[in-house]
Short mmCIF file of C-alpha atoms in Angstrom, two decimals:
data_model
loop_
_atom_site.label_atom_id
_atom_site.label_comp_id
_atom_site.label_asym_id
_atom_site.label_seq_id
_atom_site.Cartn_x
_atom_site.Cartn_y
_atom_site.Cartn_z
CA MET A 6 0.25 0.02 0.00
CA THR A 7 1.38 3.41 -1.38
CA LYS A 8 0.71 6.33 1.17
CA VAL A 9 0.21 9.72 -0.42
CA ASP A 10 0.91 12.90 1.37
CA ILE A 11 -0.13 16.15 0.08
CA PHE A 12 1.94 19.29 0.86
CA SER A 13 0.04 22.77 0.19
CA GLY A 14 0.88 26.06 0.76
CA PHE A 15 1.37 29.41 -1.08
CA LEU A 16 4.60 30.41 -2.71
CA GLY A 17 7.19 30.95 -0.08
CA ALA A 18 5.53 29.44 2.69
CA GLY A 19 8.15 26.76 2.92
CA LYS A 20 6.76 23.53 1.53
CA THR A 21 9.87 22.40 -0.21
CA THR A 22 11.86 23.38 3.03
CA LEU A 23 9.48 20.88 4.69
CA ILE A 24 9.56 18.18 2.52
CA LYS A 25 13.40 18.32 2.61
CA LYS A 26 13.46 17.93 6.33
CA LEU A 27 10.84 15.09 5.99
CA ILE A 28 12.71 13.30 3.48
CA ALA A 29 16.13 13.38 5.39
CA GLU A 30 14.67 12.65 8.73
CA ALA A 31 11.08 11.28 8.79
CA TYR A 32 10.99 9.08 5.58
CA LYS A 33 14.56 7.77 5.63
CA GLY A 34 14.77 4.44 4.04
CA GLU A 35 11.37 4.79 2.32
CA GLN A 36 11.16 4.44 -1.44
CA ILE A 37 9.54 8.04 -2.08
CA VAL A 38 8.44 9.87 -5.14
CA LEU A 39 7.82 13.25 -5.50
CA ILE A 40 5.32 14.76 -7.71
CA GLU A 41 5.75 18.62 -7.88
CA ASN A 42 3.59 21.17 -9.57
CA GLU A 43 4.87 24.84 -9.90
CA PHE A 44 3.87 27.69 -11.79
CA GLY A 45 7.13 29.27 -13.38
CA GLU A 46 10.17 27.79 -14.27
CA ILE A 47 12.05 26.97 -10.82
CA GLY A 48 10.96 23.74 -9.33
CA ILE A 49 12.11 21.94 -6.33
CA ASP A 50 15.57 21.49 -5.92
CA GLY A 51 15.86 18.46 -7.95
CA GLY A 52 19.71 17.71 -7.38
CA PHE A 53 19.14 17.60 -3.40
CA LEU A 54 16.19 15.23 -3.81
CA GLN A 55 17.69 13.05 -6.42
CA ASP A 56 20.91 12.56 -4.38
CA ALA A 57 18.70 11.37 -1.47
CA GLY A 58 17.15 8.68 -3.50
CA VAL A 59 13.88 10.29 -4.50
CA HIS A 60 12.52 10.37 -8.02
CA ILE A 61 10.80 13.34 -9.30
CA ASN A 62 8.12 13.46 -11.78
CA GLU A 63 7.80 17.45 -12.66
CA MET A 64 4.67 18.76 -14.06
CA ASN A 65 5.50 22.45 -14.84
CA SER A 66 2.83 22.99 -17.66
CA GLY A 67 -0.21 24.24 -15.63
CA CYS A 68 -2.03 23.59 -12.42
CA ILE A 69 -2.02 20.28 -11.07
CA CYS A 70 -5.82 20.68 -9.68
CA CYS A 71 -7.14 22.26 -12.88
CA SER A 72 -6.06 21.66 -16.66
CA LEU A 73 -3.62 18.64 -15.58
CA VAL A 74 -6.41 16.48 -13.35
CA GLY A 75 -6.53 14.06 -16.05
CA ASP A 76 -2.69 13.89 -16.66
CA PHE A 77 -2.08 14.12 -12.90
CA GLY A 78 -4.09 10.71 -12.40
CA ARG A 79 -2.21 8.88 -15.33
CA ALA A 80 0.99 10.36 -13.94
CA LEU A 81 0.22 8.88 -10.54
CA GLU A 82 -0.76 5.71 -11.88
CA GLN A 83 2.35 5.47 -13.86
CA VAL A 84 4.48 6.41 -10.89
CA ILE A 85 2.90 3.64 -8.78
CA GLU A 86 3.28 1.01 -11.44
CA GLN A 87 6.82 1.98 -12.54
CA TYR A 88 8.34 2.73 -8.97
CA ASN A 89 6.06 1.14 -6.39
CA PRO A 90 6.91 3.70 -3.95
CA ASP A 91 6.16 3.54 -0.06
CA ARG A 92 4.94 6.94 -0.18
CA ILE A 93 4.40 9.69 -2.75
CA LEU A 94 4.61 13.37 -1.77
CA ILE A 95 2.47 15.77 -3.74
CA GLU A 96 3.34 19.54 -3.77
CA PRO A 97 0.81 21.11 -5.76
CA SER A 98 1.33 24.80 -7.12
CA GLY A 99 0.79 27.20 -4.29
CA VAL A 100 -1.87 28.87 -5.80
CA GLY A 101 -4.09 25.46 -6.38
CA LYS A 102 -7.00 24.27 -4.71
CA LEU A 103 -6.09 21.41 -2.18
CA SER A 104 -9.61 20.37 -2.41
CA ASP A 105 -8.94 19.46 -6.03
CA VAL A 106 -5.66 17.59 -5.57
CA ILE A 107 -7.34 15.58 -2.78
CA ARG A 108 -10.33 14.75 -5.26
CA ALA A 109 -8.05 13.93 -8.11
CA VAL A 110 -6.25 11.52 -5.77
CA GLN A 111 -9.53 9.76 -4.67
CA ASN A 112 -11.16 9.64 -8.14
CA LEU A 113 -8.31 7.47 -9.12
CA HIS A 114 -10.27 4.71 -7.05
CA ASN A 115 -6.77 2.85 -6.89
CA GLU A 116 -6.85 0.11 -4.11
CA ASN A 117 -2.85 0.28 -4.01
CA ILE A 118 -2.79 3.99 -2.39
CA THR A 119 -4.21 5.40 0.57
CA LEU A 120 -4.40 9.25 1.33
CA ASN A 121 -2.32 9.76 4.49
CA GLY A 122 -2.36 13.36 5.01
CA PHE A 123 -2.76 16.58 3.65
CA SER A 124 -0.70 19.48 5.12
CA THR A 125 -0.77 23.14 4.55
CA VAL A 126 2.23 25.10 5.20
CA VAL A 127 1.09 28.85 6.18
CA ASP A 128 3.62 31.81 6.38
CA ALA A 129 2.31 33.25 9.82
CA LYS A 130 3.22 36.80 9.09
CA LYS A 131 1.00 36.64 5.62
CA VAL A 132 -2.12 35.02 6.74
CA LYS A 133 -4.56 38.00 6.92
CA MET A 134 -3.11 39.52 3.88
CA TYR A 135 -3.67 36.20 1.85
CA MET A 136 -7.20 35.70 3.41
CA LYS A 137 -7.72 39.13 2.13
CA ASN A 138 -6.34 38.79 -1.47
CA PHE A 139 -6.40 35.11 -2.19
CA GLY A 140 -9.33 34.07 -0.20
CA GLU A 141 -10.65 31.46 -2.61
CA PHE A 142 -7.44 29.63 -3.07
CA PHE A 143 -5.67 30.16 0.29
CA ASN A 144 -8.94 29.61 2.34
CA ASN A 145 -9.66 26.32 0.25
CA GLN A 146 -5.60 24.92 1.39
CA VAL A 147 -6.74 25.76 4.95
CA GLU A 148 -10.16 24.50 5.04
CA HIS A 149 -9.08 21.01 3.31
CA ALA A 150 -5.88 20.61 5.63
CA SER A 151 -5.68 17.67 8.09
CA THR A 152 -2.43 19.38 9.50
CA ILE A 153 -1.42 23.04 9.42
CA ILE A 154 2.14 24.03 9.93
CA LEU A 155 2.98 27.76 10.86
CA SER A 156 6.13 28.82 9.28
CA HIS A 157 8.19 32.13 9.17
CA THR A 158 7.33 32.35 13.03
CA ALA A 159 10.48 33.51 14.32
CA GLY A 160 10.41 37.29 15.47
CA LEU A 161 6.68 37.25 15.56
CA SER A 162 5.20 38.56 18.71
CA GLN A 163 2.94 36.05 20.60
CA GLU A 164 -0.06 38.43 20.01
CA LYS A 165 0.33 38.23 16.29
CA LEU A 166 0.91 34.59 16.20
CA ASP A 167 -2.12 34.15 18.15
CA GLY A 168 -4.14 36.27 15.87
CA ALA A 169 -2.67 34.13 13.16
CA VAL A 170 -4.00 31.08 14.77
CA GLU A 171 -7.34 32.48 15.48
CA LEU A 172 -7.71 33.57 11.83
CA LEU A 173 -6.76 30.11 10.75
CA ARG A 174 -9.22 28.39 12.99
CA GLU A 175 -12.15 30.40 11.73
CA HIS A 176 -11.67 28.15 8.59
CA ASN A 177 -10.28 24.90 10.13
CA THR A 178 -10.41 24.08 13.86
#
């Protein structure tokens, strides 16, 4: 059974840093495949990850949860068949809807995979601004997360940190 973990979060929130840390520490010894999708030309640090034995299936030509839903499903099926991984890590575009990525995995109806977790990495300093300016996408990532990880908390006052948590809890207890 292959576990599927989805790591969402807005651009610069720290998804790649978290994934690198998990690969180096928590997932050591597991056969891992990373499926990532980024807007623009700069993807995840492929050199580091390949050195760690991680296979990368990059999809940079659109949003994983919009135009690539069909291709995404085929890519996931191919990855399972080709590598038979213990775990698949999915890092969708920072401006993608987490609910769409979850649905795309569920719609495969593949008995060989299980959705393990959907984590959203949130820049604690930008919660209010992201909710205001990118509400539909940002709030979707927060609302559908099984885990919310706050990043960029260094130097943030307890009052501002508490305020960020309060705003997030309005969308996910």
